[in-house]
Coordinates of C-alpha atoms in Angstrom, one line a residue:
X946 CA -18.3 -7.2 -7.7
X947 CA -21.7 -8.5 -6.4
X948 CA -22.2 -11.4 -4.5
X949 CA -23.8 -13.5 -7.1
X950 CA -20.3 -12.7 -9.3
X951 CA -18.4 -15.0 -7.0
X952 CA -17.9 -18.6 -6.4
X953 CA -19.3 -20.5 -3.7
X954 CA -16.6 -20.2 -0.7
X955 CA -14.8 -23.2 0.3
X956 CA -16.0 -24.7 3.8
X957 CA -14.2 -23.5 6.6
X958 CA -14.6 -20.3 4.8
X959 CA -15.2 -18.1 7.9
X960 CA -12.5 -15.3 8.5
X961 CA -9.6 -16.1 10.3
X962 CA -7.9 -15.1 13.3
X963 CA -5.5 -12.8 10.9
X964 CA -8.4 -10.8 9.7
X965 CA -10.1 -10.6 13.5
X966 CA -6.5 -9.0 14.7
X967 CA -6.3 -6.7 11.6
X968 CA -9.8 -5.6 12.5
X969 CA -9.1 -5.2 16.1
X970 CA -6.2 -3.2 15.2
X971 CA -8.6 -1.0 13.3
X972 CA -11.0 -0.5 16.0
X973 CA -14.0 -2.5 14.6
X974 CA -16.5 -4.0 16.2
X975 CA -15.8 -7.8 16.2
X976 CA -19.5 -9.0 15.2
X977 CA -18.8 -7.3 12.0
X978 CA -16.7 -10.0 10.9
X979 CA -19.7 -12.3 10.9
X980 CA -20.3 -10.5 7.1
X981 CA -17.1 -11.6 5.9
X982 CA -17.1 -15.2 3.6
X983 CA -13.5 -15.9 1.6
X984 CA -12.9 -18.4 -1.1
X985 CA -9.8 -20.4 -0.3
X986 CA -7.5 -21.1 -3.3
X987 CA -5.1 -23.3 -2.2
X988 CA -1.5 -22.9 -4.0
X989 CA -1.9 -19.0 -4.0
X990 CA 1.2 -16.7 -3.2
X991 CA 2.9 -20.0 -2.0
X992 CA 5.1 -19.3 0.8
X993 CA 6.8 -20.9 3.8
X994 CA 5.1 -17.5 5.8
X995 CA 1.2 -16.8 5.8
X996 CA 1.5 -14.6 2.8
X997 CA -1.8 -15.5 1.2
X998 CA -3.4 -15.6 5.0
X999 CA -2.3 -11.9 5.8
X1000 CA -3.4 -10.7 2.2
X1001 CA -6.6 -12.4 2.6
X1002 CA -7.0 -10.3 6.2
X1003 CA -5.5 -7.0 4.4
X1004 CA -7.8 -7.0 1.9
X1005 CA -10.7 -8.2 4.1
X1006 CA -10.6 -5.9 6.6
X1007 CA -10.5 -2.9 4.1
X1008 CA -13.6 -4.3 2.3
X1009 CA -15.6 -4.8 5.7
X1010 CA -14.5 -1.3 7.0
X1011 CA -15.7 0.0 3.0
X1012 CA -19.1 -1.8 3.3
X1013 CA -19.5 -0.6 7.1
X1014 CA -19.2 2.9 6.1
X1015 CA -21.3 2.3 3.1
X1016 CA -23.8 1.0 5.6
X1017 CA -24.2 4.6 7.1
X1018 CA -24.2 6.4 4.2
X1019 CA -26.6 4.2 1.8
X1020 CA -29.7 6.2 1.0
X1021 CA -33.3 4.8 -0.2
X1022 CA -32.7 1.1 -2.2
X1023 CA -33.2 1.6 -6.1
X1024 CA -34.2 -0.8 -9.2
X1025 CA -36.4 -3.1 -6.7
X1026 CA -33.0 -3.7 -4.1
X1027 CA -34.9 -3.6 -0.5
X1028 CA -33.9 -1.3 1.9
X1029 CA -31.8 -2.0 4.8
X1030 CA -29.1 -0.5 7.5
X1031 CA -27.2 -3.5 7.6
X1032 CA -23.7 -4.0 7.3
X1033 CA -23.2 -5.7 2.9
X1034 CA -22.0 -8.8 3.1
X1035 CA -18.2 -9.2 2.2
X1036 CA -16.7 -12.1 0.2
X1037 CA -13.1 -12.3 -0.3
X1038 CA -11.8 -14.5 -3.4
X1039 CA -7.7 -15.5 -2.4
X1040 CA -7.7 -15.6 -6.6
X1041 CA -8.5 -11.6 -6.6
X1042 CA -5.9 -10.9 -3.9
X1043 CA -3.5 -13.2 -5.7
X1044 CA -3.6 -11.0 -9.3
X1045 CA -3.7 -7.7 -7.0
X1046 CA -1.0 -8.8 -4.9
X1047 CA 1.3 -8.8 -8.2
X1048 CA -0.8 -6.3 -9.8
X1049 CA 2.2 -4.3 -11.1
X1050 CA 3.3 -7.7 -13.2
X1051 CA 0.2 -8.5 -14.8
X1052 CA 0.3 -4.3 -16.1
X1053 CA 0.1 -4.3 -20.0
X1054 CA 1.0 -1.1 -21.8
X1055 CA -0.3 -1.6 -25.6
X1056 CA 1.0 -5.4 -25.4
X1057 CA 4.0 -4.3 -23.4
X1058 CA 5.0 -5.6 -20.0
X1059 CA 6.2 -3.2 -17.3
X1060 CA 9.8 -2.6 -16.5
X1061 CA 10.5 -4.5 -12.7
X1062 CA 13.7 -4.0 -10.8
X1063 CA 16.5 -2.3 -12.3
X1064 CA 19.4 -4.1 -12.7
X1065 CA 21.4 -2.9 -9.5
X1066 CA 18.5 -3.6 -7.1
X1067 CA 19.2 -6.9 -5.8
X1068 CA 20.9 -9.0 -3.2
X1069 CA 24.7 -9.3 -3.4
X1070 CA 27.6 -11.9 -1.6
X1071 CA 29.5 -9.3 1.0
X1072 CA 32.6 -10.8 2.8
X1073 CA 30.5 -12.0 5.3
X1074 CA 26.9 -12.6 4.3
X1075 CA 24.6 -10.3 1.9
X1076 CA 23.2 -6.7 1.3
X1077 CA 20.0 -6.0 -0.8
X1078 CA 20.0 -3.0 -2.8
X1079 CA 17.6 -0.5 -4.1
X1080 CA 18.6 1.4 -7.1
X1081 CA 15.7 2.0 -9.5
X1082 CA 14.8 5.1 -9.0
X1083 CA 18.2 7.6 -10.7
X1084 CA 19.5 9.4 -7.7
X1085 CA 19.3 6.1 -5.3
X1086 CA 21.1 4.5 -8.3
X1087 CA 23.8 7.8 -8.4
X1088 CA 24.3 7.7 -4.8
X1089 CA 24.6 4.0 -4.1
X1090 CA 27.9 4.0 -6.9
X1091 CA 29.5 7.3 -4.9
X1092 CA 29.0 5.2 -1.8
X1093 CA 31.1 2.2 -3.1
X1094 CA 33.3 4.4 -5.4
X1095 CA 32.6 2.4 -8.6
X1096 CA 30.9 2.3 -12.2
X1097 CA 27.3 0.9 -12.8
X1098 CA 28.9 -2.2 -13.8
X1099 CA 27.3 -5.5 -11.8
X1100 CA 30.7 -7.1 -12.3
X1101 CA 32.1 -3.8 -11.1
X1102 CA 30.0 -3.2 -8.0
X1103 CA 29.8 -7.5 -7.2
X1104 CA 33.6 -6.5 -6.5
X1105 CA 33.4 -3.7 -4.2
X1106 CA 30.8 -5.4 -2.1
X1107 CA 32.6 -8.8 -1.9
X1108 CA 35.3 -7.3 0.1
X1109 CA 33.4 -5.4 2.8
X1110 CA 31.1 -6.7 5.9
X1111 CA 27.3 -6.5 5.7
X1112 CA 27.6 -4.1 8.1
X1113 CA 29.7 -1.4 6.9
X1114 CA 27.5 -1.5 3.4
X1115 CA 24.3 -0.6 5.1
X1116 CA 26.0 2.0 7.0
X1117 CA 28.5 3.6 4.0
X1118 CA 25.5 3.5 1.2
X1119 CA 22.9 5.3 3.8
X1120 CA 25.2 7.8 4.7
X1121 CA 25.5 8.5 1.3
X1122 CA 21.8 8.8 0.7
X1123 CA 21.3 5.5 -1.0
X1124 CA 19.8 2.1 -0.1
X1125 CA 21.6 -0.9 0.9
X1126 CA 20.3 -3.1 3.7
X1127 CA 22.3 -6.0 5.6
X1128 CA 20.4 -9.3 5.5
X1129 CA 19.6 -10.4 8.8
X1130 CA 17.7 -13.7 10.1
X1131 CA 14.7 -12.9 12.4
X1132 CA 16.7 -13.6 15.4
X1133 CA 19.0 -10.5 15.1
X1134 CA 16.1 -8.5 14.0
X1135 CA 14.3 -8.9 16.7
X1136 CA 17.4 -8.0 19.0
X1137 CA 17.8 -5.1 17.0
X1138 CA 16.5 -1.5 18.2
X1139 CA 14.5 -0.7 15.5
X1140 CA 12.8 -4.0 15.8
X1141 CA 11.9 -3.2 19.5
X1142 CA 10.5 0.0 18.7
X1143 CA 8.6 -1.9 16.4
X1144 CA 7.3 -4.5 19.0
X1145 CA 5.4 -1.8 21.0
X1146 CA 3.5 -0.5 18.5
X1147 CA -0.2 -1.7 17.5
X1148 CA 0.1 -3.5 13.9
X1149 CA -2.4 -0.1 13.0
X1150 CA -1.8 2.9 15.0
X1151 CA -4.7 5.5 15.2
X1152 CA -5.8 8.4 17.6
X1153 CA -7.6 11.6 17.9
X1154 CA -6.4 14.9 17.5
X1155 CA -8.4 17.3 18.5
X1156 CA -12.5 17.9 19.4
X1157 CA -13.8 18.9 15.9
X1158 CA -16.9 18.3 15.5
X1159 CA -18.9 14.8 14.1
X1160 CA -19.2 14.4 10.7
X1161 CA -22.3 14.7 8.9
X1162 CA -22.4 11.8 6.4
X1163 CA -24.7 12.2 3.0
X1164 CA -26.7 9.6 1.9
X1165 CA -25.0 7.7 -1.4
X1166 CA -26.9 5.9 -3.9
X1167 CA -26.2 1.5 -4.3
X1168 CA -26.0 1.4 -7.7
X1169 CA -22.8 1.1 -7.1
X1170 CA -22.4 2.0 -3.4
X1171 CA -19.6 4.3 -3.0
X1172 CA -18.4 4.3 0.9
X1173 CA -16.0 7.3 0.0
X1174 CA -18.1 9.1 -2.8
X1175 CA -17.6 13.2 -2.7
X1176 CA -14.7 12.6 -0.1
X1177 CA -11.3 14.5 -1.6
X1178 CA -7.8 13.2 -1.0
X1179 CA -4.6 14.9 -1.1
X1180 CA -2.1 12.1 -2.0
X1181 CA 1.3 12.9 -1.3
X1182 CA 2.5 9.3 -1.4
X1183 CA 5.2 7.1 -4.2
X1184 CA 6.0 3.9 -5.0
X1185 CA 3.4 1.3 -4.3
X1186 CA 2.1 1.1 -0.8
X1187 CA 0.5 4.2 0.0
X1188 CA -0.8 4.8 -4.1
X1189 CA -2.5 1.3 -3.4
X1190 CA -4.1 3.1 -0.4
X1191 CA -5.2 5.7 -2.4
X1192 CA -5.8 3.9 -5.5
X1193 CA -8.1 1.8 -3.2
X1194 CA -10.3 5.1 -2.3
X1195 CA -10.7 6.1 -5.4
X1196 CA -12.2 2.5 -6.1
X1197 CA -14.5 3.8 -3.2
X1198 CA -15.2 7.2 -4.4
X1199 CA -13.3 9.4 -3.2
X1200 CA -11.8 12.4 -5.8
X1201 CA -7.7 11.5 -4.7
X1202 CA -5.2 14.0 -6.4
X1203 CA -1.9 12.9 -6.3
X1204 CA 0.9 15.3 -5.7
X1205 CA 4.6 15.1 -6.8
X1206 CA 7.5 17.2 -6.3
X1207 CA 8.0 18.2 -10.5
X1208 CA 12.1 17.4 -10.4
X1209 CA 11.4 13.6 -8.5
X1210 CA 9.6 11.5 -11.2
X1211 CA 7.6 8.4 -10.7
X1212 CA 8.4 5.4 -12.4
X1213 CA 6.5 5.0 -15.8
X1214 CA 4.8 1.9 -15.2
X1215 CA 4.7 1.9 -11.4
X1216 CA 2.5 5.0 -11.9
X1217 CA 0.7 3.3 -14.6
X1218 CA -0.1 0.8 -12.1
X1219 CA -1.3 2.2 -9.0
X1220 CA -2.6 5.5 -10.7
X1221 CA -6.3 3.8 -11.3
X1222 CA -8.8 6.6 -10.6
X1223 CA -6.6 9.1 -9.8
X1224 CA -5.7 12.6 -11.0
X1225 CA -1.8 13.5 -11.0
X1226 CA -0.5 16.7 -11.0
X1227 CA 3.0 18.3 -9.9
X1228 CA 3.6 20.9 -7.1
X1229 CA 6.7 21.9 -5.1
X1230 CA 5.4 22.7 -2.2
X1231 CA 8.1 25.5 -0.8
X1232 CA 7.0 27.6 -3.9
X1233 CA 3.1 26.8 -4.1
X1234 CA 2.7 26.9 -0.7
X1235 CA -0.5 29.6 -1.4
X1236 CA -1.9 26.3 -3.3
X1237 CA -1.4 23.7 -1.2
X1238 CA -3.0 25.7 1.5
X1239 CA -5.9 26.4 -0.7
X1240 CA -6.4 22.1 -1.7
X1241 CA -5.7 21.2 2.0
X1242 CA -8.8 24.0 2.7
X1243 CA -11.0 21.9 1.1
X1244 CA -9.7 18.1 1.6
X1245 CA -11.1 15.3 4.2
X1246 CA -8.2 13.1 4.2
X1247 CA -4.3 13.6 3.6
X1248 CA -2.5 10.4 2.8
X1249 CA 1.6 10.9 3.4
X1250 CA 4.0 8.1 2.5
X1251 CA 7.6 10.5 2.7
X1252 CA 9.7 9.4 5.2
X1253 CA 9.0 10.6 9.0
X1254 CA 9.8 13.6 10.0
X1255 CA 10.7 15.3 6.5
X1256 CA 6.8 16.6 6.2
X1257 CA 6.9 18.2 9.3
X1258 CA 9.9 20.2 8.4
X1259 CA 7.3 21.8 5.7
X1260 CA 4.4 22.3 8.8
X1261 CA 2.6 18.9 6.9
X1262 CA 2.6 16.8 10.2
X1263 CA -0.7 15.4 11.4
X1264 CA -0.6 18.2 14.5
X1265 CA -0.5 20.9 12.0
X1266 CA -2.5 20.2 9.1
X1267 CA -5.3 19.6 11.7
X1268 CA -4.7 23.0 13.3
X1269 CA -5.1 24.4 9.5
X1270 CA -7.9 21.6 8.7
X1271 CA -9.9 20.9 11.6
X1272 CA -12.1 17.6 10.7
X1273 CA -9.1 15.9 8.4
X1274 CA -7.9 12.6 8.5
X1275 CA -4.0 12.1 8.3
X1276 CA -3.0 8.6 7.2
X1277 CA 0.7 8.7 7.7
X1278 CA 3.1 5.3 6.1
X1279 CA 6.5 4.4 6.6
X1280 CA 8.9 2.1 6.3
X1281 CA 10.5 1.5 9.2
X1282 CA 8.2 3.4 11.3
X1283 CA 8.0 7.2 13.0
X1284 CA 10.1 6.0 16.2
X1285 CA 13.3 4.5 17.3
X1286 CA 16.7 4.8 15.6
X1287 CA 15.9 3.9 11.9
X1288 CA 13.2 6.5 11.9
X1289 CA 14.5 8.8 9.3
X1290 CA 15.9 5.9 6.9
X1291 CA 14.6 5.9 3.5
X1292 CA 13.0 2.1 3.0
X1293 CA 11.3 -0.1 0.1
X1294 CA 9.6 -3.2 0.9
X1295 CA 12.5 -5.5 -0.6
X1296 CA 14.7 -4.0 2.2
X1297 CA 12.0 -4.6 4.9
X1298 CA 12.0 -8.2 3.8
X1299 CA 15.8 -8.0 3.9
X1300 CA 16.4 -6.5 7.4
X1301 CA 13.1 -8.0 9.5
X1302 CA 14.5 -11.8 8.6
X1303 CA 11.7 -12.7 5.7
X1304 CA 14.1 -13.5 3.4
X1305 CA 16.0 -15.5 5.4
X1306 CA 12.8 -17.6 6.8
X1307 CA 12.3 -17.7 2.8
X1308 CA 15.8 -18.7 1.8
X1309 CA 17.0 -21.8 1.1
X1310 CA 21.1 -23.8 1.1
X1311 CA 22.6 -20.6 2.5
X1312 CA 20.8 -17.7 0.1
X1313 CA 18.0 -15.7 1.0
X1314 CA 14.8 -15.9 -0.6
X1315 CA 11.8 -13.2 -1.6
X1316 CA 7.9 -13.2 -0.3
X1317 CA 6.0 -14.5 -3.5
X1318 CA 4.4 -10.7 -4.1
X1319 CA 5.8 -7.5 -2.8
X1320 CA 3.3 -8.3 0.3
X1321 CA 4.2 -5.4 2.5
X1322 CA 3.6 -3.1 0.5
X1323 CA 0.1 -4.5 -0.7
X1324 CA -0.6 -5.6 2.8
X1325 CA 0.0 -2.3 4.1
X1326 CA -1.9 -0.2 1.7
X1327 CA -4.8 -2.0 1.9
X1328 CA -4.6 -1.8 5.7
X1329 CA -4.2 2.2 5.0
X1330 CA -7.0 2.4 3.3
X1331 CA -9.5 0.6 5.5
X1332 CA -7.9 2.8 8.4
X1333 CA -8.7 6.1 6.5
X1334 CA -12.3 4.4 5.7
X1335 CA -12.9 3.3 9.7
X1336 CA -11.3 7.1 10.8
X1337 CA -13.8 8.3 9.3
X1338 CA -17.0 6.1 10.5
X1339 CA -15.7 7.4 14.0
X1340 CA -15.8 10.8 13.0
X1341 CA -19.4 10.2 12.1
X1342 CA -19.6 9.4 15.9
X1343 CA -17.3 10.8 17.7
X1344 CA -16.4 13.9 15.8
X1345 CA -11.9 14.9 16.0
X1346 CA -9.6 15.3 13.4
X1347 CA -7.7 11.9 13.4
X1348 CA -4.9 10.1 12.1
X1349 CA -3.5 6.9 11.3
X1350 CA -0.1 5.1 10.8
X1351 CA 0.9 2.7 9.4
X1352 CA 5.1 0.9 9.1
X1353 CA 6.2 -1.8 6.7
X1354 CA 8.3 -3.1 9.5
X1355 CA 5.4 -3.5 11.2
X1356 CA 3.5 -5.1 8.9
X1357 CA 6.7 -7.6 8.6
X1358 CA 6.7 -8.6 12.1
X1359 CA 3.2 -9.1 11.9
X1360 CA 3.6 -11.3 8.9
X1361 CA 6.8 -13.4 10.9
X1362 CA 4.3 -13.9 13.8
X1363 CA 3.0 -16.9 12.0
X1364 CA 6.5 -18.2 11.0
X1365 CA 6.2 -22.0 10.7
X1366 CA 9.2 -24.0 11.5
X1367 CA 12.4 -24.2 9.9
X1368 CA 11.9 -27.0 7.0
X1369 CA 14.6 -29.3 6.6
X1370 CA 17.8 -28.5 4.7
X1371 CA 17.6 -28.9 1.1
X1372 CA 14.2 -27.7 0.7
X1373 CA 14.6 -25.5 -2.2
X1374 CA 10.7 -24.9 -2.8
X1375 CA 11.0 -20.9 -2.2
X1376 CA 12.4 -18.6 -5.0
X1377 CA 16.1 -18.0 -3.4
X1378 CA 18.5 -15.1 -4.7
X1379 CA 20.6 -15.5 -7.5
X1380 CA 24.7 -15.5 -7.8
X1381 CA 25.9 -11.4 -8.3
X1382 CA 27.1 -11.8 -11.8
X1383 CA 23.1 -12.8 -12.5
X1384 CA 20.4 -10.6 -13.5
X1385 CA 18.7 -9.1 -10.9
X1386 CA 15.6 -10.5 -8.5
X1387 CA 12.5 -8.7 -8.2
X1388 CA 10.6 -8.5 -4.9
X1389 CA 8.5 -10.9 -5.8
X1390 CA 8.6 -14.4 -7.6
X1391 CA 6.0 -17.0 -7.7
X1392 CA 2.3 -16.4 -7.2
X1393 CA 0.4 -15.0 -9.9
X1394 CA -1.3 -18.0 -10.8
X1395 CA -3.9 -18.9 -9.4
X1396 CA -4.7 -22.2 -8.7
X1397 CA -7.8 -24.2 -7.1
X1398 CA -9.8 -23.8 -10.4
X1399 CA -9.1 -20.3 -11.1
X1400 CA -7.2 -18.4 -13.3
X1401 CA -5.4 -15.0 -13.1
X1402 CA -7.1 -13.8 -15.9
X1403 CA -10.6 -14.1 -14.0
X1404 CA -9.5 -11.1 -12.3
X1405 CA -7.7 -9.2 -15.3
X1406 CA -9.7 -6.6 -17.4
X1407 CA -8.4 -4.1 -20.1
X1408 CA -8.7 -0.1 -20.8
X1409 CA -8.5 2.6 -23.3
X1410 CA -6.3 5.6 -21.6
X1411 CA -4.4 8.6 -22.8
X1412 CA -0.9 6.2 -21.8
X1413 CA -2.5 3.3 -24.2
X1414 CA -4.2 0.2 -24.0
X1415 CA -4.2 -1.0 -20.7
X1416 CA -4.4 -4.7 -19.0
X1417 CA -5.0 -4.9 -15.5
X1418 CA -5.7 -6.3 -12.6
X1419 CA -9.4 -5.3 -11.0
X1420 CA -8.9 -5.0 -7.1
X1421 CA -10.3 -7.7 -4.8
X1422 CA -12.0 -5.3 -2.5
X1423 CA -15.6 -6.7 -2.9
X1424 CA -19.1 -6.4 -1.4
X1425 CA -22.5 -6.2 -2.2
X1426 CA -23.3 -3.4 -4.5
X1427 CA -20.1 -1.9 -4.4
X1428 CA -18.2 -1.0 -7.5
X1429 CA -16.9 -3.1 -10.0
X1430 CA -13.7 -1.0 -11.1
X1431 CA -12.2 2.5 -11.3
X1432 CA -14.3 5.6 -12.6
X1433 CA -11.3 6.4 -14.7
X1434 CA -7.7 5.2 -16.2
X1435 CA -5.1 6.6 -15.1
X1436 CA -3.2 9.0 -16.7
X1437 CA 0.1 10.2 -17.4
X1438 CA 2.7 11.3 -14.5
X1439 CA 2.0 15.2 -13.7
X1440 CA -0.6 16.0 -16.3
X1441 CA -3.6 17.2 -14.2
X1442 CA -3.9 20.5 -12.6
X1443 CA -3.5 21.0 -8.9
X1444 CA -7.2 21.4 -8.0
X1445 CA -9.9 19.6 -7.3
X1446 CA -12.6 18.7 -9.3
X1447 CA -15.6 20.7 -9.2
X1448 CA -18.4 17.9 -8.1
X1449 CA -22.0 19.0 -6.9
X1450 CA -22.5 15.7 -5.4
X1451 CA -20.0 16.8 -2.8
X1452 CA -21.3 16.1 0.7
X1453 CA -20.5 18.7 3.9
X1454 CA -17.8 20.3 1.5
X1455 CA -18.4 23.9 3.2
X1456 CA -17.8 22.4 6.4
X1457 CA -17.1 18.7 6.4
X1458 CA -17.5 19.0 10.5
X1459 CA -21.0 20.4 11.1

């Protein structure tokens, strides 16, 4: 969206100091925040943290870092648009970031809304506090009920919780395989080890892994400007936070090809949602090893969001693929993070909230409460992104192979940094959990609305694809002359070949390092 698209921001409408951390975290030069502008909506995401603060930053910084990169790689101005190296100006609208933030709720499928949590991923009473669960995908479901020894029944499964601790239901259902997560305030968080491993961490992590050479950059056109055009990248990410990564590059650019194991499906509508400008196709990667090889060959980025450790059992850590790639970029997401004892845990935002004391500082009378958008996992992706897009402006001056990482958990205690104080009791204006016996909560509750004198359906547009008609929500990342919406729909789960598309625009793609 162009400048003259937006409103006129707000006053006070100069970035933050969430939005100068996130770009410090990302390595960017601080007077490049001087293009950002935001239009303040007041009443977005409400929330007792800085929900619509942090997404404002999270999508901010990915923009700047898009229109920075853009600024190397724009070639001669067209249609009368005057020449210029400069940095485009970014505006940031909290209405956008508001309908992307819940982008998977305001999903139509021919008139249809999307299926949220399944019925058995919730928060439950335990004899001594709560657990959340995750059960939507099949075998998390299968394996929480071995854990507890029961049917799928709520009724069934409220029982067998009520009568163990907190404790010994986190520990029984992820020894099992499954998900189950104690809830914890943010005091006994931070006294946990996981949370200090945490604490020592940059909010974006990011290095250098070897001395490949700088990357030439090809000019790209303005009409739109695409920071990431003729880039390819391998996506071997689920769920939301790293496809809103990738889903973000392809905005961009960039020719991303998802990758699934063929027996682990996606969810329908979750694919649906994040699968804007993408290809999808299925590989099992013992067996087509010869073609993964031959599409990591030819990639510039590989974006990873399996838990730690269980890629590099397959030779697919950072270390390696460089070795096999020189000049790539690994973007690596997690839940918990790639160090202390939680490491290897499987993890969904709703648990993150759960164990890092969010919904606690959310709750209300005693229950916990839930972030007004699945905010982690937005947050974090968008943060992925701009990490892969600033990687690869230092290649451009530095040269290396490089990688990024990024940690829910992280992204949480980044959020609880600007915890207000407790309000007083009986303030009940946060969504709070609901009795066992009820239906189940999402991970999100309030906030698509926007409010300030816009609507969500400012920032809602509608599709033909191959899956139906589509409504959806356009993403906020936005700056002059850069694109207005995906290149394509997305399509259905698995139904592309493994290989890339054949593009003569490519830039470097002999040798993306000379």
């Amino acid at each position: 969206m162009t400048d003259t698209d937006r409103p006129s921001p707000s006053p006070g409408s100069r970035p933050g100091p969430r939005l100068a951390a996130a770009w410090s975290s990302l390595g960017g030069d601080p007077d490049l925040l001087a293009r950002v502008t935001t239009v303040g909506r007041p009443g977005t995401l409400p929330a007792r943290l800085p929900v619509r603060e942090t997404a404002r930053a999270c999508v901010g910084a990915c923009a700047l870092a898009a229109a920075e990169l853009g600024a190397r790689r724009a070639g001669p101005a067209r249609r009368g648009r005057p020449p210029g190296p400069g940095v485009p100006a970014v505006r940031v609208d909290d209405g956008a970031v508001a309908a992307a933030f819940v982008s998977e709720r305001h999903l139509l499928v021919d008139g249809r809304a999307p299926v949220s949590f399944a019925p058995l991923s919730r928060f439950w009473r335990t004899a001594d506090g709560w657990v959340r669960t995750h059960a939507n995908y099949p075998h998390h479901r299968a394996r929480l009920l071995t854990a507890l020894g029961t049917s799928d029944d709520p009724e069934a499964v409220a029982a067998a919780l009520a009568g163990r601790s907190a404790a010994e239901v986190e520990e029984t259902v992820y020894a099992a395989g499954g998900l189950a997560v104690a809830l914890r305030a943010p005091a006994a968080w931070a006294a946990h080890a996981q949370a200090a491993a945490v604490a020592r961490r940059p909010l974006v992590e990011r290095g250098r892994l070897d001395s490949a050479p700088a990357r030439v950059l090809a000019p790209v056109d303005r009409d739109p400007l695409l920071p990431a055009a003729g880039l390819r990248v391998l996506d071997l990410t689920r769920v939301v936070a790293g496809p809103v990564a990738t889903r973000t590059l392809a905005l961009l650019g960039a020719d991303v090809l998802r990758l699934d194991p063929p027996g682990l499906p996606e969810l329908p509508d979750q694919h649906t949602d994040t699968g804007f400008g993408k290809r999808s196709a299925l590989l099992d990667l013992p067996v087509g090893r010869d073609t993964f090889e031959e599409l990591l060959a030819a990639a510039d980025v590989v974006v990873t969001g399996y838990r730690p450790g269980s890629l590099d059992r397959l030779g697919l850590g950072a270390e390696a693929l460089a070795e096999r790639r020189p000049g790539v970029v690994v973007a690596q997401l997690s839940a918990w993070g790639a160090y202390g004892p939680w490491a290897g845990l499987r993890g969904f935002d709703s648990l993150v909230q759960a164990a890092t004391g969010i919904a606690v500082s959310e709750g209300s009378a005693g229950r916990p409460g839930v972030l007004p958008a699945q905010a982690l996992d937005h947050g974090t992706g968008y943060l992925l992104a701009a990490a892969v897009l600033r990687a690869l402006t230092e290649q451009a001056d530095e040269g290396g192979s490089r990688f990024v990482r990024l940690a829910l958990a992280r992204t949480a205690a980044w959020l609880l940094e600007g915890a207000a104080p407790p309000r007083a009791p009986g303030d009940d204006r946060t969504a709070a959990a609901p009795d066992p016996a009820s239906a189940s909560v999402s991970a999100s509750a309030p906030g698509a609305d926007v409010g300030a004198g816009g609507s969500a359906d400012d920032w809602l547009a509608e599709t033909d694809s191959a899956l139906g008609r589509l409504r959806y929500a356009r993403s906020p990342v936005s700056f002059t002359d850069g694109p207005r919406d995906w290149a394509r729909p997305p399509g259905p789960w698995g139904a592309d070949p493994a290989r890339w598309d054949a593009d003569p625009a490519r830039w470097g793609r002999d040798d993306p390092t000379r």
